[in-house]
Each structure stands twice: as structure tokens, then as C-alpha cells.
Amino acid sequence: MSKSEREPLFSAKNIKLLSTPLNDENPITVQVLGICSALAVTVMLEPAVVLAVAVVAVMGAANVIISLLRKTIPPRIRIIVQLVVIASLVILVDQVLKAFFYDVSRQLSVFVGLIITNCIIMGRLEAFALGNKTWPSFLDGVGNAAGYGWILIVVAFFRELLGSGTLWGYPVIETLGFYNLGYENNGFMILPPMALITVGIIIWVQRARNRKLIESN
Amino acid sequence: MEGLINIFVRSVFIDNMVFAYFLGMCSYLAVSRTVSTANGLGIAVVFVLGITVPVNYLIENYFLSAGSMAWLGEGFAAVDLSFLSFIMFIAVIASMVQLVEMIVEKFAPTLHSSLGIFLPLIAVNCAILGGSLFMQEREYANIAEATSFGLGSGVGFYLAIVGIAAIREKIRYSNVPGPLRGLGITFIVTGLMGIAFMSFMGIKL
């Protein structure tokens, strides 16, 4: 710890930990982690935002805990230790959601529990927190969770706007009066397969703008 | 018996793990480059889901849910441990995977060498934990129904991953726009497969 105190908390290197996962190293579109629980909650904006916040909280905390314990965890049982830490944090989040946001917690159903097996969390614990100091680990966790969160929110924004004509439950399209002009909601956007296609299009746009991410096939 | 087949077919086609709930997407995308590896992972998932869902069903109904410990005596009837279910389920899955790996290695070495690295990976496959959590949410009546659901979900995942692997093997020969190559086109193809699977939705069983 004392060594890391010497460099400023937000040095260029640390800022980079926070910002690369948002674009160049995005967990969903580049590292292909954590898609499991991401797509099913994106029909509406509200549950998507709640899940994104929950993942940021769990991941920041899990990275800090594992990073603090990194010298005491025997390598052979590290996966079980990581799972137990994550599962306990997820239980906390689940209980908080049930207590204060009961409706949203009903909508999310099993997907809160599935944060446990969200590969982003395990992946970053393995790849980063086990070998780095506490503060950079925290930034890495929050950065990756935020990179995951913004994709989730963008997908949910388009699916709710085009599928139900609302944003956060507020009837945008109706207020703008597009229905009178003959506009109709595209019910297809609510169905599960459209989440995949929306993410596919986001990947397309991102890689068209950021050419170094293109795969060689 | 009819009810069991019904649950099985439902979980294979209508409530397909990959296309309806996006579970197990990580390994679905990572291990679907060739049909042979996809085949290995698919079989391992069927195997593990078929074992962990019934085991977790027993734990849920004899230890965790409210009032389920009444068989231990009067004093336990009021205990509700359902908040522990996440940690119990994941512990059961991690240890079952370890156990299954050891048993398979001992008694079926050929199967073990073909499943290879996939068994340990499965402990963190969302489809496995998802299977147990859906089992808890849908409140199946007995262990046979839970087993049927577990096996059905596994077969659904198997179909999905082998299907996409076959498509990806062929797609290598076509001229996909640069930014869509690899991940992007896989997502879109999965979406299209999902739309095809949705045509099962209207079927009443």
C-alpha cells in the first residue's frame, strides 16, 4: 500500500485503467465477457440501469477484496474463494434490491443471481485483481463494469424506444405525436433475438469507427 | 409421464437457454469455432445440468425454502434459509463439477479425454446456475420434473452451440464486411437463429 500512496491517486496510468474498458477493451464487444446476463434485461431502461449499477458495485467490491487477500489465497482453491466472495456480495445486492426496489427486483428475476457467474467478474479477478494493488484493482473493476453497463444501457435505450415507444416508462413517442402521423411501435424489438442483433450492430458501428479492433477472420 | 415429456420439449425448444434467455452465451461464443469442440462442450453441459438441477432441487426443498426443514423436528419448521440459495447452488455446482470430473476420469477415460478442459470451465457457465435458479423460480412438483427440465435445458444448449459452430465453419468462406467479422456476425446469426426458434412458441403441448 505505502508504495502506491506515493503516486497520485489519479495518475495517467490509473485513469487509463478506468477508460480503456469503455472502448478499446470493452468487456462485451471486445473481450466477449459477461454477455450471459446482459441481454435479457434490456427490454426496458430501468432494469438495465439497475443491473448496471449492481454490477459496478459488486465488481468494485470484489476486486478490492480479492486484491487485499491476494497474498493469502492458495492458488489451488482460488476459484472457490472467488466464487464465495462474489456470491456473498451478490446476496447483499439482492437483499438490498428486494428491500428498496421490489418491482425492479421482480423484473430482474434470476438475473441478479446470475451476476455470480458473470464471466466479467471472474475474468477480471483472475486477470487483474490477483496480481495488482488494491487501488488499481478497484479502478479496473469499476472501469470494466462501466464498460459493460454502457452497452447495456444503449441496448435498452433503443429497445425501449423502438419497441414500446417509451423511455423509463415515459411515453416519448406519444408526447411527440408520432402516432397521429401513422407511426407504430416495432413489437419485434421487445423479443429476445433483437437484443442480439442490436449488440451485433453496436459492434459493427464501434469497429467501423475503431479500425484496429477488426478481426482478421 | 406425459408431463415429463412436455417439460422436456418445452425446455429444449420454447424456453431454450441460449435463444430465449441468453444463458451460457460466454462459452457459446468462445467455444463455437469448430463443430468438434462445440460437441464436447455441449455434451458436458447436458451431463452437468442433468445432475446439478436435481441435486439443487433436493437442497432447495429439504433445506432452504421456508418451512422445508420441518422433517428435522418442530423447532426447525419456521426456519427460512432461502436467502442462502445463491451461495449453496454455486457451491453445489462447483463441487459436483469436480466430482463428475473425477468419476468420469476413473470410469470413462475416453469420455474424459474428449470432454477435456470443458468440465472445469462449466462451473462458471451461466447456463448451469441459471438452470438451478429457474428450477427454483418455477417450483417443479417433484424431482423427476426437475431432472427432465435439467436434461431438456442441456439438450437445448447442445443444439444451439452445435448449430452455430456449423454455421461459423461455413461463414469463414464468405465475404463478411470487415467490422462485422468474427463477433459481430456471430451475434447477428444467433439473433436470426433465435427468431427461427421463436416459431416454436405457439405450440401448445
PDB file of N, CA, C and O in Angstrom, chain A residues 50-51 53-55 57-58 86-116, chain B residues 81-87 89 133 136-137:
ATOM      1  N   VAL A  50     -30.487  -0.502 -13.349  1.00  0.00           N
ATOM      2  CA  VAL A  50     -30.317  -1.090 -12.020  1.00  0.00           C
ATOM      3  C   VAL A  50     -29.279  -2.203 -12.070  1.00  0.00           C
ATOM      4  O   VAL A  50     -28.385  -2.279 -11.218  1.00  0.00           O
ATOM      5  N   LEU A  51     -29.347  -3.069 -13.102  1.00  0.00           N
ATOM      6  CA  LEU A  51     -28.373  -4.159 -13.181  1.00  0.00           C
ATOM      7  C   LEU A  51     -26.968  -3.605 -13.390  1.00  0.00           C
ATOM      8  O   LEU A  51     -26.004  -4.093 -12.798  1.00  0.00           O
ATOM      9  N   VAL A  53     -25.757  -0.758 -12.355  1.00  0.00           N
ATOM     10  CA  VAL A  53     -25.270  -0.229 -11.077  1.00  0.00           C
ATOM     11  C   VAL A  53     -24.890  -1.376 -10.148  1.00  0.00           C
ATOM     12  O   VAL A  53     -23.842  -1.347  -9.489  1.00  0.00           O
ATOM     13  N   ALA A  54     -25.720  -2.433 -10.133  1.00  0.00           N
ATOM     14  CA  ALA A  54     -25.423  -3.573  -9.265  1.00  0.00           C
ATOM     15  C   ALA A  54     -24.086  -4.198  -9.646  1.00  0.00           C
ATOM     16  O   ALA A  54     -23.279  -4.543  -8.778  1.00  0.00           O
ATOM     17  N   VAL A  55     -23.839  -4.334 -10.952  1.00  0.00           N
ATOM     18  CA  VAL A  55     -22.584  -4.948 -11.379  1.00  0.00           C
ATOM     19  C   VAL A  55     -21.396  -4.059 -11.011  1.00  0.00           C
ATOM     20  O   VAL A  55     -20.364  -4.561 -10.560  1.00  0.00           O
ATOM     21  N   ALA A  57     -21.188  -2.105  -8.456  1.00  0.00           N
ATOM     22  CA  ALA A  57     -20.967  -2.251  -7.017  1.00  0.00           C
ATOM     23  C   ALA A  57     -20.277  -3.576  -6.701  1.00  0.00           C
ATOM     24  O   ALA A  57     -19.261  -3.614  -6.000  1.00  0.00           O
ATOM     25  N   VAL A  58     -20.819  -4.682  -7.264  1.00  0.00           N
ATOM     26  CA  VAL A  58     -20.249  -5.993  -6.959  1.00  0.00           C
ATOM     27  C   VAL A  58     -18.815  -6.082  -7.444  1.00  0.00           C
ATOM     28  O   VAL A  58     -17.920  -6.558  -6.738  1.00  0.00           O
ATOM     29  N   ILE A  86     -17.763 -13.398  -4.449  1.00  0.00           N
ATOM     30  CA  ILE A  86     -18.752 -12.806  -5.355  1.00  0.00           C
ATOM     31  C   ILE A  86     -20.158 -13.141  -4.887  1.00  0.00           C
ATOM     32  O   ILE A  86     -21.036 -12.282  -4.846  1.00  0.00           O
ATOM     33  N   ALA A  87     -20.384 -14.427  -4.532  1.00  0.00           N
ATOM     34  CA  ALA A  87     -21.734 -14.835  -4.151  1.00  0.00           C
ATOM     35  C   ALA A  87     -22.207 -14.067  -2.925  1.00  0.00           C
ATOM     36  O   ALA A  87     -23.362 -13.632  -2.865  1.00  0.00           O
ATOM     37  N   SER A  88     -21.312 -13.835  -1.945  1.00  0.00           N
ATOM     38  CA  SER A  88     -21.753 -13.086  -0.765  1.00  0.00           C
ATOM     39  C   SER A  88     -22.125 -11.663  -1.133  1.00  0.00           C
ATOM     40  O   SER A  88     -23.133 -11.132  -0.659  1.00  0.00           O
ATOM     41  N   LEU A  89     -21.326 -11.030  -2.003  1.00  0.00           N
ATOM     42  CA  LEU A  89     -21.647  -9.663  -2.418  1.00  0.00           C
ATOM     43  C   LEU A  89     -22.971  -9.617  -3.163  1.00  0.00           C
ATOM     44  O   LEU A  89     -23.784  -8.704  -2.976  1.00  0.00           O
ATOM     45  N   VAL A  90     -23.209 -10.654  -4.015  1.00  0.00           N
ATOM     46  CA  VAL A  90     -24.453 -10.653  -4.785  1.00  0.00           C
ATOM     47  C   VAL A  90     -25.648 -10.854  -3.867  1.00  0.00           C
ATOM     48  O   VAL A  90     -26.711 -10.254  -4.079  1.00  0.00           O
ATOM     49  N   ILE A  91     -25.484 -11.657  -2.814  1.00  0.00           N
ATOM     50  CA  ILE A  91     -26.582 -11.820  -1.857  1.00  0.00           C
ATOM     51  C   ILE A  91     -26.918 -10.469  -1.236  1.00  0.00           C
ATOM     52  O   ILE A  91     -28.091 -10.099  -1.115  1.00  0.00           O
ATOM     53  N   LEU A  92     -25.886  -9.691  -0.870  1.00  0.00           N
ATOM     54  CA  LEU A  92     -26.127  -8.355  -0.311  1.00  0.00           C
ATOM     55  C   LEU A  92     -26.930  -7.499  -1.286  1.00  0.00           C
ATOM     56  O   LEU A  92     -27.942  -6.898  -0.923  1.00  0.00           O
ATOM     57  N   VAL A  93     -26.469  -7.471  -2.565  1.00  0.00           N
ATOM     58  CA  VAL A  93     -27.158  -6.653  -3.565  1.00  0.00           C
ATOM     59  C   VAL A  93     -28.603  -7.112  -3.719  1.00  0.00           C
ATOM     60  O   VAL A  93     -29.531  -6.294  -3.768  1.00  0.00           O
ATOM     61  N   ASP A  94     -28.801  -8.432  -3.750  1.00  0.00           N
ATOM     62  CA  ASP A  94     -30.141  -8.974  -3.934  1.00  0.00           C
ATOM     63  C   ASP A  94     -31.062  -8.566  -2.791  1.00  0.00           C
ATOM     64  O   ASP A  94     -32.208  -8.157  -3.004  1.00  0.00           O
ATOM     65  N   GLN A  95     -30.540  -8.643  -1.562  1.00  0.00           N
ATOM     66  CA  GLN A  95     -31.368  -8.282  -0.409  1.00  0.00           C
ATOM     67  C   GLN A  95     -31.695  -6.787  -0.440  1.00  0.00           C
ATOM     68  O   GLN A  95     -32.817  -6.392  -0.135  1.00  0.00           O
ATOM     69  N   VAL A  96     -30.711  -5.954  -0.835  1.00  0.00           N
ATOM     70  CA  VAL A  96     -30.971  -4.513  -0.910  1.00  0.00           C
ATOM     71  C   VAL A  96     -32.047  -4.230  -1.956  1.00  0.00           C
ATOM     72  O   VAL A  96     -32.994  -3.478  -1.718  1.00  0.00           O
ATOM     73  N   LEU A  97     -31.926  -4.882  -3.132  1.00  0.00           N
ATOM     74  CA  LEU A  97     -32.916  -4.654  -4.184  1.00  0.00           C
ATOM     75  C   LEU A  97     -34.296  -5.088  -3.715  1.00  0.00           C
ATOM     76  O   LEU A  97     -35.287  -4.395  -3.935  1.00  0.00           O
ATOM     77  N   LYS A  98     -34.372  -6.256  -3.054  1.00  0.00           N
ATOM     78  CA  LYS A  98     -35.677  -6.746  -2.590  1.00  0.00           C
ATOM     79  C   LYS A  98     -36.279  -5.785  -1.580  1.00  0.00           C
ATOM     80  O   LYS A  98     -37.487  -5.609  -1.516  1.00  0.00           O
ATOM     81  N   ALA A  99     -35.416  -5.151  -0.758  1.00  0.00           N
ATOM     82  CA  ALA A  99     -35.937  -4.280   0.288  1.00  0.00           C
ATOM     83  C   ALA A  99     -36.382  -2.932  -0.257  1.00  0.00           C
ATOM     84  O   ALA A  99     -37.407  -2.408   0.154  1.00  0.00           O
ATOM     85  N   PHE A 100     -35.612  -2.370  -1.219  1.00  0.00           N
ATOM     86  CA  PHE A 100     -35.905  -0.994  -1.621  1.00  0.00           C
ATOM     87  C   PHE A 100     -36.494  -0.855  -3.016  1.00  0.00           C
ATOM     88  O   PHE A 100     -37.156   0.119  -3.310  1.00  0.00           O
ATOM     89  N   PHE A 101     -36.210  -1.809  -3.903  1.00  0.00           N
ATOM     90  CA  PHE A 101     -36.743  -1.703  -5.273  1.00  0.00           C
ATOM     91  C   PHE A 101     -37.434  -3.002  -5.635  1.00  0.00           C
ATOM     92  O   PHE A 101     -36.990  -3.721  -6.526  1.00  0.00           O
ATOM     93  N   TYR A 102     -38.511  -3.336  -4.929  1.00  0.00           N
ATOM     94  CA  TYR A 102     -39.075  -4.667  -5.078  1.00  0.00           C
ATOM     95  C   TYR A 102     -39.543  -4.956  -6.505  1.00  0.00           C
ATOM     96  O   TYR A 102     -39.303  -6.034  -7.036  1.00  0.00           O
ATOM     97  N   ASP A 103     -40.161  -3.964  -7.158  1.00  0.00           N
ATOM     98  CA  ASP A 103     -40.690  -4.197  -8.522  1.00  0.00           C
ATOM     99  C   ASP A 103     -39.569  -4.533  -9.492  1.00  0.00           C
ATOM    100  O   ASP A 103     -39.676  -5.467 -10.280  1.00  0.00           O
ATOM    101  N   VAL A 104     -38.478  -3.735  -9.417  1.00  0.00           N
ATOM    102  CA  VAL A 104     -37.366  -3.983 -10.317  1.00  0.00           C
ATOM    103  C   VAL A 104     -36.766  -5.349 -10.034  1.00  0.00           C
ATOM    104  O   VAL A 104     -36.407  -6.096 -10.952  1.00  0.00           O
ATOM    105  N   SER A 105     -36.679  -5.707  -8.741  1.00  0.00           N
ATOM    106  CA  SER A 105     -36.083  -6.993  -8.414  1.00  0.00           C
ATOM    107  C   SER A 105     -36.940  -8.137  -8.949  1.00  0.00           C
ATOM    108  O   SER A 105     -36.417  -9.172  -9.373  1.00  0.00           O
ATOM    109  N   ARG A 106     -38.270  -7.954  -9.008  1.00  0.00           N
ATOM    110  CA  ARG A 106     -39.134  -8.967  -9.638  1.00  0.00           C
ATOM    111  C   ARG A 106     -38.833  -9.071 -11.131  1.00  0.00           C
ATOM    112  O   ARG A 106     -38.767 -10.145 -11.694  1.00  0.00           O
ATOM    113  N   GLN A 107     -38.664  -7.916 -11.773  1.00  0.00           N
ATOM    114  CA  GLN A 107     -38.401  -7.931 -13.223  1.00  0.00           C
ATOM    115  C   GLN A 107     -37.073  -8.589 -13.547  1.00  0.00           C
ATOM    116  O   GLN A 107     -36.943  -9.288 -14.536  1.00  0.00           O
ATOM    117  N   LEU A 108     -36.080  -8.350 -12.703  1.00  0.00           N
ATOM    118  CA  LEU A 108     -34.761  -8.915 -12.988  1.00  0.00           C
ATOM    119  C   LEU A 108     -34.731 -10.410 -12.735  1.00  0.00           C
ATOM    120  O   LEU A 108     -33.884 -11.110 -13.270  1.00  0.00           O
ATOM    121  N   SER A 109     -35.645 -10.914 -11.918  1.00  0.00           N
ATOM    122  CA  SER A 109     -35.770 -12.316 -11.502  1.00  0.00           C
ATOM    123  C   SER A 109     -34.407 -12.978 -11.308  1.00  0.00           C
ATOM    124  O   SER A 109     -33.620 -12.547 -10.480  1.00  0.00           O
ATOM    125  N   VAL A 110     -34.095 -14.009 -12.077  1.00  0.00           N
ATOM    126  CA  VAL A 110     -32.871 -14.765 -11.785  1.00  0.00           C
ATOM    127  C   VAL A 110     -31.611 -14.010 -12.185  1.00  0.00           C
ATOM    128  O   VAL A 110     -30.517 -14.442 -11.857  1.00  0.00           O
ATOM    129  N   PHE A 111     -31.745 -12.887 -12.872  1.00  0.00           N
ATOM    130  CA  PHE A 111     -30.533 -12.289 -13.421  1.00  0.00           C
ATOM    131  C   PHE A 111     -29.673 -11.587 -12.390  1.00  0.00           C
ATOM    132  O   PHE A 111     -28.496 -11.354 -12.638  1.00  0.00           O
ATOM    133  N   VAL A 112     -30.254 -11.263 -11.215  1.00  0.00           N
ATOM    134  CA  VAL A 112     -29.409 -10.766 -10.137  1.00  0.00           C
ATOM    135  C   VAL A 112     -28.483 -11.888  -9.685  1.00  0.00           C
ATOM    136  O   VAL A 112     -27.270 -11.707  -9.567  1.00  0.00           O
ATOM    137  N   GLY A 113     -29.053 -13.075  -9.485  1.00  0.00           N
ATOM    138  CA  GLY A 113     -28.237 -14.218  -9.072  1.00  0.00           C
ATOM    139  C   GLY A 113     -27.178 -14.555 -10.089  1.00  0.00           C
ATOM    140  O   GLY A 113     -26.081 -14.980  -9.744  1.00  0.00           O
ATOM    141  N   LEU A 114     -27.501 -14.331 -11.335  1.00  0.00           N
ATOM    142  CA  LEU A 114     -26.551 -14.699 -12.384  1.00  0.00           C
ATOM    143  C   LEU A 114     -25.359 -13.764 -12.465  1.00  0.00           C
ATOM    144  O   LEU A 114     -24.424 -14.036 -13.201  1.00  0.00           O
ATOM    145  N   ILE A 115     -25.372 -12.658 -11.690  1.00  0.00           N
ATOM    146  CA  ILE A 115     -24.162 -11.830 -11.635  1.00  0.00           C
ATOM    147  C   ILE A 115     -22.999 -12.692 -11.138  1.00  0.00           C
ATOM    148  O   ILE A 115     -21.851 -12.495 -11.531  1.00  0.00           O
ATOM    149  N   ILE A 116     -23.312 -13.693 -10.281  1.00  0.00           N
ATOM    150  CA  ILE A 116     -22.253 -14.558  -9.731  1.00  0.00           C
ATOM    151  C   ILE A 116     -21.439 -15.189 -10.848  1.00  0.00           C
ATOM    152  O   ILE A 116     -20.209 -15.217 -10.801  1.00  0.00           O
TER     153      ILE A 116
ATOM    154  N   LEU B  81     -34.242 -20.340   5.006  1.00  0.00           N
ATOM    155  CA  LEU B  81     -32.873 -20.053   4.589  1.00  0.00           C
ATOM    156  C   LEU B  81     -32.787 -19.677   3.114  1.00  0.00           C
ATOM    157  O   LEU B  81     -31.723 -19.751   2.524  1.00  0.00           O
ATOM    158  N   SER B  82     -33.918 -19.263   2.529  1.00  0.00           N
ATOM    159  CA  SER B  82     -33.893 -19.110   1.068  1.00  0.00           C
ATOM    160  C   SER B  82     -32.899 -18.057   0.608  1.00  0.00           C
ATOM    161  O   SER B  82     -32.458 -18.089  -0.537  1.00  0.00           O
ATOM    162  N   PHE B  83     -32.508 -17.104   1.490  1.00  0.00           N
ATOM    163  CA  PHE B  83     -31.536 -16.099   1.050  1.00  0.00           C
ATOM    164  C   PHE B  83     -30.161 -16.715   0.799  1.00  0.00           C
ATOM    165  O   PHE B  83     -29.318 -16.118   0.163  1.00  0.00           O
ATOM    166  N   LEU B  84     -29.946 -17.936   1.322  1.00  0.00           N
ATOM    167  CA  LEU B  84     -28.645 -18.586   1.104  1.00  0.00           C
ATOM    168  C   LEU B  84     -28.577 -19.334  -0.218  1.00  0.00           C
ATOM    169  O   LEU B  84     -27.557 -19.941  -0.520  1.00  0.00           O
ATOM    170  N   SER B  85     -29.673 -19.307  -1.007  1.00  0.00           N
ATOM    171  CA  SER B  85     -29.707 -20.237  -2.134  1.00  0.00           C
ATOM    172  C   SER B  85     -28.586 -19.989  -3.146  1.00  0.00           C
ATOM    173  O   SER B  85     -28.005 -20.942  -3.660  1.00  0.00           O
ATOM    174  N   PHE B  86     -28.240 -18.713  -3.422  1.00  0.00           N
ATOM    175  CA  PHE B  86     -27.182 -18.467  -4.416  1.00  0.00           C
ATOM    176  C   PHE B  86     -25.905 -19.187  -4.030  1.00  0.00           C
ATOM    177  O   PHE B  86     -25.293 -19.899  -4.824  1.00  0.00           O
ATOM    178  N   ILE B  87     -25.497 -18.971  -2.777  1.00  0.00           N
ATOM    179  CA  ILE B  87     -24.188 -19.476  -2.368  1.00  0.00           C
ATOM    180  C   ILE B  87     -24.219 -21.004  -2.301  1.00  0.00           C
ATOM    181  O   ILE B  87     -23.265 -21.679  -2.681  1.00  0.00           O
ATOM    182  N   PHE B  89     -26.194 -23.007  -4.157  1.00  0.00           N
ATOM    183  CA  PHE B  89     -26.256 -23.546  -5.520  1.00  0.00           C
ATOM    184  C   PHE B  89     -24.881 -23.520  -6.174  1.00  0.00           C
ATOM    185  O   PHE B  89     -24.452 -24.494  -6.787  1.00  0.00           O
ATOM    186  N   LEU B 133     -31.535 -21.800 -10.876  1.00  0.00           N
ATOM    187  CA  LEU B 133     -32.358 -20.676 -10.425  1.00  0.00           C
ATOM    188  C   LEU B 133     -33.745 -20.726 -11.067  1.00  0.00           C
ATOM    189  O   LEU B 133     -34.744 -20.424 -10.423  1.00  0.00           O
ATOM    190  N   GLN B 136     -35.772 -23.207  -9.267  1.00  0.00           N
ATOM    191  CA  GLN B 136     -36.290 -22.671  -8.011  1.00  0.00           C
ATOM    192  C   GLN B 136     -37.496 -21.771  -8.267  1.00  0.00           C
ATOM    193  O   GLN B 136     -38.497 -21.841  -7.578  1.00  0.00           O
ATOM    194  N   GLU B 137     -37.394 -20.959  -9.341  1.00  0.00           N
ATOM    195  CA  GLU B 137     -38.461 -19.996  -9.592  1.00  0.00           C
ATOM    196  C   GLU B 137     -39.737 -20.665 -10.088  1.00  0.00           C
ATOM    197  O   GLU B 137     -40.837 -20.247  -9.752  1.00  0.00           O
TER     198      GLU B 137
END
